[in-house]
Coordinates of C-alpha atoms and ligand atoms in Angstrom, one line a residue:
M1 CA -125.4 -1.5 -45.7
A2 CA -125.0 -3.5 -48.8
S3 CA -124.7 -1.7 -52.0
F4 CA -127.5 -1.5 -54.3
S5 CA -125.0 -2.5 -57.2
E6 CA -124.7 -5.8 -55.7
P7 CA -128.1 -7.6 -56.0
E8 CA -127.3 -11.1 -54.9
F9 CA -125.4 -9.9 -51.8
Q10 CA -128.3 -7.5 -51.1
Q11 CA -130.7 -10.6 -51.2
A12 CA -128.4 -12.7 -49.0
V13 CA -128.3 -10.1 -46.3
H14 CA -132.3 -9.2 -46.6
E15 CA -133.1 -13.0 -46.4
I16 CA -131.0 -13.3 -43.4
E17 CA -132.2 -10.1 -41.7
Q18 CA -135.7 -11.0 -42.0
S19 CA -134.9 -13.9 -39.4
L20 CA -132.9 -11.9 -37.4
L21 CA -135.7 -9.3 -36.8
P22 CA -137.6 -10.7 -33.2
L23 CA -133.5 -11.2 -32.3
F24 CA -133.1 -7.5 -32.7
K25 CA -136.7 -6.8 -31.0
K26 CA -135.2 -8.7 -27.9
S27 CA -131.6 -7.9 -27.8
P28 CA -130.9 -4.6 -30.0
E29 CA -127.1 -4.8 -29.3
Y30 CA -127.2 -7.5 -32.3
K31 CA -128.1 -5.2 -34.8
K32 CA -124.8 -3.5 -34.3
I33 CA -123.4 -6.8 -35.0
F34 CA -125.1 -7.5 -37.8
E35 CA -124.1 -4.3 -39.6
T36 CA -120.6 -4.8 -38.8
A37 CA -120.7 -8.5 -40.3
Q38 CA -122.0 -7.4 -43.6
I39 CA -118.6 -5.8 -44.2
P40 CA -115.8 -8.6 -45.2
E41 CA -112.6 -8.2 -43.2
R42 CA -110.9 -8.1 -46.6
V43 CA -111.3 -8.5 -50.1
I44 CA -108.8 -9.2 -52.6
Q45 CA -109.2 -8.8 -56.0
F46 CA -106.3 -9.1 -58.7
R47 CA -105.6 -9.7 -62.4
V48 CA -104.8 -13.4 -63.8
T49 CA -103.2 -13.1 -67.2
W50 CA -102.4 -16.8 -68.4
E51 CA -101.6 -18.0 -72.0
D52 CA -104.0 -20.2 -74.4
D53 CA -103.2 -23.1 -76.4
K54 CA -102.7 -20.7 -79.3
G55 CA -100.0 -18.5 -77.4
I56 CA -102.4 -15.8 -76.8
C57 CA -102.5 -13.5 -73.5
Q58 CA -105.7 -13.9 -71.6
V59 CA -107.1 -11.8 -68.9
N60 CA -109.5 -12.8 -66.0
H61 CA -110.7 -11.0 -62.9
G62 CA -109.7 -13.1 -59.6
Y63 CA -111.4 -12.5 -56.4
R64 CA -111.1 -13.8 -52.8
V65 CA -113.5 -12.2 -50.3
E66 CA -112.2 -13.2 -46.4
F67 CA -115.5 -12.4 -44.9
N68 CA -115.2 -13.4 -41.2
S69 CA -112.8 -15.1 -39.1
A70 CA -114.4 -14.7 -35.4
L71 CA -114.6 -19.1 -35.7
G72 CA -111.4 -19.8 -37.3
P73 CA -109.5 -19.2 -40.6
Y74 CA -111.8 -18.1 -43.5
K75 CA -113.0 -21.4 -45.3
G76 CA -115.3 -21.4 -48.3
G77 CA -115.0 -22.4 -51.9
L78 CA -113.5 -21.0 -55.4
R79 CA -115.9 -20.7 -58.1
F80 CA -114.7 -20.5 -62.1
H81 CA -117.7 -19.4 -64.0
P82 CA -118.4 -16.4 -66.4
T83 CA -120.8 -15.0 -64.4
V84 CA -118.7 -14.8 -61.0
N85 CA -118.5 -11.2 -60.0
L86 CA -118.1 -9.3 -56.6
S87 CA -121.8 -9.6 -55.6
I88 CA -121.9 -13.0 -56.0
L89 CA -118.8 -13.8 -54.2
K90 CA -119.9 -11.6 -51.0
F91 CA -123.4 -13.4 -51.0
L92 CA -121.9 -16.9 -51.1
G93 CA -119.1 -15.4 -48.3
F94 CA -121.9 -13.9 -46.3
E95 CA -123.7 -17.2 -46.7
Q96 CA -120.8 -19.2 -45.7
I97 CA -120.2 -17.5 -42.4
Y98 CA -123.3 -18.8 -40.8
K99 CA -123.4 -22.2 -42.9
N100 CA -119.8 -22.9 -41.4
A101 CA -121.0 -22.0 -37.8
L102 CA -123.4 -24.5 -38.1
T103 CA -121.2 -27.2 -38.7
G104 CA -119.5 -26.5 -35.3
L105 CA -116.1 -26.7 -36.7
Q106 CA -113.8 -24.2 -36.4
M107 CA -114.1 -22.2 -39.6
G108 CA -114.7 -18.5 -40.8
G109 CA -116.3 -17.7 -43.9
G110 CA -114.7 -16.8 -47.3
K111 CA -115.5 -17.4 -50.9
G112 CA -113.3 -16.7 -54.2
G113 CA -112.9 -17.6 -57.8
A114 CA -112.7 -15.9 -61.2
D115 CA -114.8 -15.3 -64.3
F116 CA -112.9 -18.0 -66.1
D117 CA -115.2 -20.5 -68.2
P118 CA -113.7 -23.8 -67.9
K119 CA -115.9 -24.7 -70.9
G120 CA -114.1 -25.5 -74.0
K121 CA -110.7 -25.3 -72.3
T122 CA -107.9 -28.1 -72.9
D123 CA -106.3 -29.8 -69.9
N124 CA -103.3 -27.4 -70.5
E125 CA -105.4 -24.3 -70.7
I126 CA -106.9 -25.1 -67.4
R127 CA -103.5 -25.8 -65.6
K128 CA -102.0 -22.8 -66.8
F129 CA -105.0 -20.7 -65.5
C130 CA -104.9 -22.5 -62.2
E131 CA -101.1 -21.7 -61.9
A132 CA -101.7 -18.0 -62.6
F133 CA -104.7 -17.9 -60.3
M134 CA -102.6 -19.3 -57.7
R135 CA -99.7 -16.8 -58.2
E136 CA -101.4 -14.0 -56.7
L137 CA -103.9 -16.3 -54.2
S138 CA -100.7 -17.6 -52.7
R139 CA -99.7 -14.6 -50.9
H140 CA -103.1 -14.3 -48.9
I141 CA -103.9 -17.9 -47.9
G142 CA -102.1 -20.4 -45.5
A143 CA -103.4 -23.3 -43.5
N144 CA -104.5 -21.1 -40.7
T145 CA -105.4 -17.9 -42.3
D146 CA -107.5 -18.9 -45.5
V147 CA -108.3 -22.3 -46.9
P148 CA -110.3 -22.3 -50.1
A149 CA -112.0 -25.4 -51.6
G150 CA -113.7 -26.6 -54.7
D151 CA -117.0 -24.9 -56.3
I152 CA -118.9 -24.7 -59.5
G153 CA -116.2 -25.3 -62.3
V154 CA -113.5 -26.3 -59.4
S155 CA -113.1 -29.7 -58.8
G156 CA -110.5 -32.2 -57.9
R157 CA -108.6 -31.7 -61.0
E158 CA -108.4 -27.8 -60.5
I159 CA -107.8 -28.1 -57.0
G160 CA -104.7 -30.5 -57.9
Y161 CA -103.1 -27.7 -59.9
M162 CA -103.6 -25.1 -57.5
F163 CA -102.2 -27.3 -54.7
G164 CA -99.1 -27.9 -56.9
A165 CA -98.7 -24.2 -57.7
Y166 CA -98.8 -23.0 -54.2
K167 CA -96.3 -25.6 -53.0
R168 CA -93.8 -24.3 -55.9
Y169 CA -94.3 -20.5 -54.9
R170 CA -94.0 -21.2 -51.4
N171 CA -92.4 -24.2 -50.7
E172 CA -94.6 -25.5 -48.3
F173 CA -96.8 -29.0 -48.3
A174 CA -99.3 -27.2 -46.5
G175 CA -103.2 -28.1 -45.6
V176 CA -104.2 -25.0 -47.7
L177 CA -107.2 -26.5 -49.7
T178 CA -109.4 -29.0 -49.3
G179 CA -110.8 -31.1 -51.6
K180 CA -107.1 -32.6 -52.2
G181 CA -106.6 -35.9 -53.8
L182 CA -106.5 -38.6 -51.5
S183 CA -102.7 -39.8 -51.6
W184 CA -101.7 -36.1 -50.7
G185 CA -104.3 -35.0 -48.0
G186 CA -107.5 -35.3 -49.2
S187 CA -110.2 -36.7 -47.1
L188 CA -112.4 -39.8 -48.1
I189 CA -115.8 -38.9 -48.5
R190 CA -115.1 -35.2 -49.5
T191 CA -116.5 -35.8 -52.9
E192 CA -119.8 -37.2 -51.6
A193 CA -120.2 -35.0 -48.8
T194 CA -122.5 -32.4 -49.7
G195 CA -124.8 -34.6 -51.8
Y196 CA -124.9 -37.1 -49.1
G197 CA -125.1 -34.4 -46.4
L198 CA -128.0 -33.1 -48.0
I199 CA -130.1 -36.3 -47.8
Y200 CA -128.7 -36.9 -44.4
Y201 CA -130.5 -33.4 -43.3
V202 CA -133.5 -34.3 -45.2
Q203 CA -134.1 -37.4 -43.3
H204 CA -134.0 -35.4 -40.0
M205 CA -136.8 -33.2 -41.4
I206 CA -138.8 -36.2 -42.3
A207 CA -137.9 -38.4 -39.2
T208 CA -139.0 -35.3 -36.5
R209 CA -141.9 -34.5 -38.5
E210 CA -143.6 -38.0 -39.2
G211 CA -142.2 -40.1 -36.4
L212 CA -140.4 -42.6 -38.8
D213 CA -136.6 -44.1 -38.4
L214 CA -134.2 -42.4 -40.4
E215 CA -133.9 -45.6 -42.9
E216 CA -137.4 -45.3 -43.8
T217 CA -137.4 -41.9 -44.6
F218 CA -136.9 -42.0 -48.4
K219 CA -138.5 -45.2 -49.3
G220 CA -140.6 -45.0 -52.1
R221 CA -140.5 -41.2 -52.1
R222 CA -140.4 -39.1 -55.6
V223 CA -137.7 -37.1 -55.8
L224 CA -137.1 -34.0 -58.1
I225 CA -133.2 -33.1 -58.2
S226 CA -131.5 -30.1 -60.4
G227 CA -127.9 -30.4 -61.7
S228 CA -126.1 -32.8 -62.6
G229 CA -122.8 -31.7 -61.0
N230 CA -121.0 -33.3 -57.5
V231 CA -123.9 -32.3 -55.3
A232 CA -126.7 -33.5 -57.8
Q233 CA -124.7 -36.7 -58.5
Y234 CA -124.2 -38.0 -54.8
A235 CA -128.0 -36.9 -53.5
A236 CA -129.2 -38.9 -56.3
L237 CA -127.3 -41.7 -55.7
K238 CA -127.7 -41.7 -51.7
A239 CA -131.5 -40.9 -52.1
I240 CA -131.6 -44.1 -54.6
A241 CA -129.5 -46.1 -52.1
L242 CA -132.2 -45.6 -49.4
G243 CA -135.4 -46.6 -51.8
A244 CA -136.0 -43.4 -53.2
K245 CA -137.1 -42.9 -56.8
V246 CA -135.2 -40.1 -58.3
L247 CA -137.3 -38.2 -61.1
S248 CA -135.2 -35.6 -62.4
L249 CA -131.6 -34.3 -63.1
S250 CA -130.8 -31.1 -65.2
D251 CA -128.0 -29.0 -66.5
S252 CA -127.8 -25.5 -68.2
T253 CA -129.1 -27.0 -71.3
G254 CA -132.3 -28.6 -70.0
T255 CA -134.0 -31.3 -67.7
L256 CA -134.2 -35.3 -68.0
I257 CA -137.4 -36.7 -66.5
A258 CA -137.2 -40.6 -65.8
E259 CA -141.0 -40.7 -64.7
D260 CA -142.2 -43.3 -66.5
A261 CA -139.2 -45.5 -65.7
E262 CA -138.5 -46.7 -62.0
G263 CA -136.3 -43.4 -61.6
F264 CA -132.7 -42.9 -62.5
T265 CA -130.7 -45.7 -61.9
A266 CA -127.2 -45.5 -59.9
E267 CA -125.7 -46.7 -63.2
D268 CA -127.5 -43.6 -65.0
I269 CA -126.1 -41.5 -62.6
H270 CA -122.4 -43.0 -63.2
A271 CA -123.2 -42.5 -67.1
I272 CA -124.3 -38.9 -66.5
A273 CA -121.2 -38.4 -64.4
A274 CA -119.0 -39.7 -67.1
V275 CA -120.1 -37.0 -69.6
K276 CA -119.7 -34.4 -66.8
V277 CA -116.2 -34.7 -66.3
L278 CA -115.9 -33.9 -70.0
R279 CA -117.9 -31.0 -69.4
Q280 CA -120.7 -32.1 -71.9
P281 CA -124.2 -31.6 -71.8
I282 CA -126.3 -34.3 -69.9
T283 CA -127.8 -35.5 -73.3
A284 CA -124.5 -36.9 -74.1
A285 CA -124.9 -39.6 -71.3
G286 CA -127.0 -41.5 -74.1
L287 CA -130.2 -42.1 -71.7
Q288 CA -132.8 -41.5 -74.9
K289 CA -135.2 -43.9 -72.6
Y290 CA -135.5 -40.7 -70.7
K291 CA -137.7 -37.4 -71.9
F292 CA -135.8 -34.4 -72.2
H293 CA -137.2 -31.0 -71.7
K294 CA -134.8 -28.5 -73.5
G295 CA -134.0 -25.4 -71.4
A296 CA -136.6 -26.1 -69.1
R297 CA -135.9 -26.5 -65.1
P298 CA -137.5 -29.8 -63.1
W299 CA -139.9 -28.1 -60.8
A300 CA -143.2 -27.8 -63.1
L301 CA -142.3 -31.0 -65.1
V302 CA -144.1 -33.8 -63.0
D303 CA -147.1 -33.9 -61.5
K304 CA -146.6 -35.7 -58.3
V305 CA -143.8 -34.8 -56.0
D306 CA -142.6 -35.7 -52.7
I307 CA -139.4 -34.0 -52.4
A308 CA -137.2 -31.3 -54.2
L309 CA -134.0 -31.0 -54.0
P310 CA -132.4 -28.0 -56.1
S311 CA -128.6 -28.6 -56.7
A312 CA -127.9 -26.4 -59.7
T313 CA -127.1 -23.0 -58.9
Q314 CA -128.6 -19.8 -57.2
N315 CA -132.2 -18.5 -57.6
E316 CA -133.2 -21.8 -59.5
V317 CA -136.3 -21.9 -58.0
N318 CA -139.0 -19.0 -58.7
E319 CA -142.2 -18.0 -57.1
E320 CA -144.1 -20.0 -60.1
E321 CA -142.1 -23.0 -59.5
A322 CA -142.7 -23.1 -56.0
K323 CA -146.3 -23.0 -56.4
A324 CA -146.0 -25.8 -59.1
L325 CA -144.2 -27.9 -56.4
I326 CA -147.2 -27.4 -53.6
K327 CA -149.6 -28.5 -56.3
A328 CA -147.7 -31.5 -57.1
G329 CA -147.8 -32.5 -53.4
C330 CA -144.4 -31.8 -52.6
K331 CA -143.9 -31.9 -48.9
Y332 CA -140.0 -31.3 -48.4
V333 CA -137.5 -28.7 -50.3
A334 CA -133.9 -28.8 -49.2
E335 CA -131.4 -27.0 -51.0
G336 CA -128.2 -28.8 -52.1
S337 CA -127.3 -25.4 -53.9
N338 CA -126.6 -21.9 -52.2
M339 CA -129.7 -19.7 -52.4
G340 CA -131.7 -21.9 -54.6
S341 CA -134.5 -20.4 -54.2
T342 CA -135.7 -16.7 -55.1
I343 CA -136.9 -14.9 -52.1
E344 CA -140.2 -15.0 -53.6
A345 CA -140.3 -18.8 -53.6
I346 CA -139.2 -18.7 -50.2
Q347 CA -142.0 -16.7 -49.0
V348 CA -144.3 -19.3 -50.7
F349 CA -143.0 -21.8 -48.9
E350 CA -142.9 -20.1 -45.8
A351 CA -146.5 -18.9 -46.1
D352 CA -147.5 -22.7 -46.4
R353 CA -146.0 -23.9 -43.5
K354 CA -147.2 -20.7 -41.1
G355 CA -150.0 -21.6 -38.5
N356 CA -149.6 -25.6 -39.3
K357 CA -148.7 -27.9 -36.3
L358 CA -145.3 -29.5 -36.8
N359 CA -147.0 -32.9 -37.2
D360 CA -149.2 -31.8 -39.8
N361 CA -148.5 -33.5 -43.3
S362 CA -150.1 -30.8 -45.0
Y363 CA -147.6 -28.0 -45.5
I364 CA -144.1 -28.0 -47.4
Y365 CA -141.2 -27.8 -45.1
Y366 CA -138.4 -25.8 -46.3
A367 CA -134.7 -25.9 -45.7
P368 CA -132.2 -23.4 -46.8
G369 CA -129.0 -24.1 -48.7
K370 CA -126.9 -22.8 -45.6
A371 CA -127.9 -25.6 -43.3
A372 CA -128.7 -28.5 -45.8
N373 CA -125.8 -28.2 -48.1
A374 CA -123.0 -27.8 -44.9
G375 CA -122.1 -31.2 -45.6
G376 CA -119.8 -30.4 -48.1
V377 CA -117.8 -27.6 -45.9
A378 CA -118.3 -29.8 -42.8
V379 CA -116.1 -32.8 -44.5
S380 CA -113.7 -30.1 -45.5
G381 CA -113.3 -28.9 -41.9
L382 CA -112.4 -32.5 -41.1
E383 CA -110.0 -32.7 -43.8
M384 CA -108.3 -29.5 -42.2
Q385 CA -108.5 -31.7 -38.7
Q386 CA -106.8 -34.9 -40.4
N387 CA -104.2 -32.3 -42.3
A388 CA -103.6 -30.6 -38.9
Y389 CA -102.6 -34.4 -37.6
F390 CA -100.7 -35.8 -40.8
N391 CA -103.6 -38.3 -40.0
K392 CA -106.3 -40.3 -42.4
W393 CA -109.3 -41.7 -41.3
T394 CA -111.5 -44.3 -43.0
A395 CA -114.6 -43.6 -45.1
E396 CA -116.8 -45.2 -42.4
V397 CA -115.2 -43.1 -40.0
V398 CA -115.5 -39.7 -42.1
D399 CA -119.1 -40.8 -43.1
A400 CA -120.3 -41.2 -39.4
K401 CA -119.1 -37.7 -38.1
L402 CA -120.6 -36.2 -41.2
K403 CA -124.3 -38.1 -40.1
Q404 CA -123.5 -36.8 -36.6
I405 CA -122.6 -33.2 -37.9
M406 CA -125.8 -33.4 -40.1
A407 CA -127.9 -34.5 -37.4
D408 CA -126.4 -31.7 -35.2
T409 CA -126.8 -29.0 -37.7
F410 CA -130.6 -30.2 -38.1
K411 CA -131.3 -29.8 -34.1
Q412 CA -129.7 -26.5 -33.9
C413 CA -132.1 -25.2 -36.8
F414 CA -134.7 -27.0 -35.4
E415 CA -134.4 -26.1 -31.6
T416 CA -133.6 -22.5 -32.0
A417 CA -136.6 -22.2 -34.9
L418 CA -138.7 -23.3 -32.0
E419 CA -137.7 -21.0 -29.5
F420 CA -139.2 -17.9 -31.7
T421 CA -142.3 -19.7 -32.9
E422 CA -145.7 -19.8 -31.3
E423 CA -146.0 -22.8 -29.3
G424 CA -147.2 -26.0 -30.9
Q425 CA -146.2 -24.5 -34.4
A426 CA -144.2 -25.7 -37.0
P427 CA -140.9 -23.7 -36.9
S428 CA -139.2 -22.4 -39.5
L429 CA -135.8 -23.9 -40.7
V430 CA -134.9 -20.5 -42.3
D431 CA -135.2 -18.5 -39.3
G432 CA -133.7 -21.4 -37.2
A433 CA -130.4 -21.6 -39.4
N434 CA -130.1 -17.8 -39.9
L435 CA -130.5 -17.3 -35.9
A436 CA -128.5 -20.0 -34.7
G437 CA -125.8 -19.5 -37.1
F438 CA -125.5 -15.6 -36.5
L439 CA -126.1 -15.8 -32.9
K440 CA -122.6 -18.2 -32.7
V441 CA -120.7 -15.8 -35.1
A442 CA -121.9 -12.7 -33.5
N443 CA -121.1 -13.8 -30.1
A444 CA -117.5 -14.7 -31.1
M445 CA -117.1 -11.1 -32.6
K446 CA -118.1 -9.4 -29.5
E447 CA -115.9 -11.7 -27.0
Q448 CA -113.0 -10.9 -29.7
G449 CA -113.5 -7.2 -29.6
D450 CA -114.5 -6.9 -33.6
V451 CA -117.7 -4.7 -32.6
W452 CA -118.4 -3.5 -29.2
Ligands
LIG501 P1 -121.0 -28.7 -60.5 O1 -120.2 -27.2 -61.5 O2 -120.5 -29.9 -60.6 O3 -122.3 -28.6 -60.8 C1 -123.2 -27.2 -61.6 C2 -124.6 -28.0 -61.8 O4 -125.4 -27.1 -62.2 C3 -124.2 -28.8 -63.3 O5 -125.1 -29.5 -63.7 C4 -124.4 -27.4 -64.3 O6 -125.0 -27.5 -65.6 C5 -125.6 -26.9 -63.7 N1 -125.7 -25.0 -63.6 C6 -124.8 -24.1 -63.6 N2 -125.2 -23.2 -63.8 C7 -126.6 -23.2 -64.2 C8 -127.8 -22.4 -64.7 N3 -127.5 -21.2 -64.7 N4 -128.8 -23.2 -64.9 C9 -128.9 -24.1 -64.9 N5 -128.0 -25.5 -64.8 C10 -126.8 -24.8 -64.1 O7 -121.4 -28.0 -59.1 P2 -121.6 -28.2 -57.7 O8 -122.5 -29.7 -57.7 O9 -120.5 -28.5 -56.8 O10 -122.5 -27.1 -57.0 C11 -124.0 -27.0 -57.3 C12 -124.5 -26.0 -56.2 O11 -124.0 -26.6 -55.0 C13 -123.8 -24.5 -56.5 O12 -124.8 -23.7 -55.8 C14 -122.7 -24.6 -55.2 O13 -122.5 -23.3 -54.7 C15 -123.7 -25.6 -54.3 N6 -122.7 -26.1 -53.3 C16 -121.8 -27.3 -53.8 C17 -120.9 -27.8 -52.7 C18 -119.9 -28.6 -53.2 O14 -119.3 -29.3 -52.1 N7 -119.5 -28.7 -54.1 C19 -121.0 -27.3 -51.3 C20 -122.2 -26.7 -50.9 C21 -122.7 -26.1 -51.8 P3 -123.8 -27.7 -66.8 O15 -123.2 -28.7 -66.5 O16 -124.8 -27.6 -67.9 O17 -122.8 -26.5 -66.4

């Protein structure tokens, strides 16, 4: 069982376990597999010493959790953030296993990072840190072993520095990281993939429930988005392109609300992206026409909402905020972030759904991050496929594959949930995602003799 000193990990285990209870009742042998799957195959923990611009030696904790390789090489991002610890990485790695399974691609689950704060560091210091981090990590990863990617604090620049460091240490140009630059093995659409994929997933939620064509699903809808990083930016751009009104974007300093105007424009998003690359606050984008709510999250700031897309960090929607969303008429919540909602918030959403018919438009329909934000890792998987063939697909080809993967991910979650739902009732996409992802991994573990 998860240790009590790992609250985020425990929360993730508990959340999945709740969904699996009906399966354990039907087929008790899966209990043992779940217990086994909670222990990472390997955890690598290491010291990262690097030199800052003043010539002073700095030290950080580095980690890689190689959680599960039943379906393929360990795959999952690297996070550089002062809050990084083993509990957070184990929660992220655990979720990643089942998310990767849902994509249908050959990927196991892992996660890593460091408690390094990139904020306020010079480019030179970032490069030195990345090289020092890869000095140890390069011993453990490989194109067929473990393929990390970016996450919070690790974008294209950091991937570049780490890829270069790996190449120098190992003398090998290999598809060992995803999110690479386009001229050296990266895939088109990887940058956009999580945000776009999130919107594609929500399109299917709306289309199935309301009987609409995919192109009609976002038209005129009022959308709240949190965060203003990679996921939030591309979710906002795709939602705007589909005719939605994006009312909020936020960061760790507060929330910008564009309620009085027509919502954020694509130009506004580009202005925000430009300041975020420099790691500046959202207010530095100069969008004074919109109201800034210092220190606030978006969920209770607007009276009328159709769709909420948490896309900043874990536990960013709590019970009160979940209730505020329902009060504001919100009908869809889909997480761009990993574990965006607290357990209490999920209970509020799920209680609102229970007992309703699928096509009722009265309840809030909730999709967990492990399904809704799988687009990022899906295109990482497509990057691995292109690297394996030394090949490059066009943006149209990758986007079409991403759309198909998100459609299939939704279908698996929806249909598996239906199997465990009383006839005619609206299925739980949380249960569907957990059950479908777990069953795939569990069966592979059994077939490979990981557990018997
Ligand atoms: P970025 O670093 O690009 O952006 C993160 C955003 O969240 C920033 O706006 C940041 O604000 C804000 N933020 C971070 N911590 C907090 C906090 N404690 N309170 C309020 N705001 C906060 O990250 P991504 O967009 O890549 O990732 C966002 C989420 O999506 C994460 O949960 C990540 O795990 C998940 N995710 C990302 C994927 C990807 O492909 N990038 C794939 C799947 C999931 P500030 O700028 O002030 O720091």
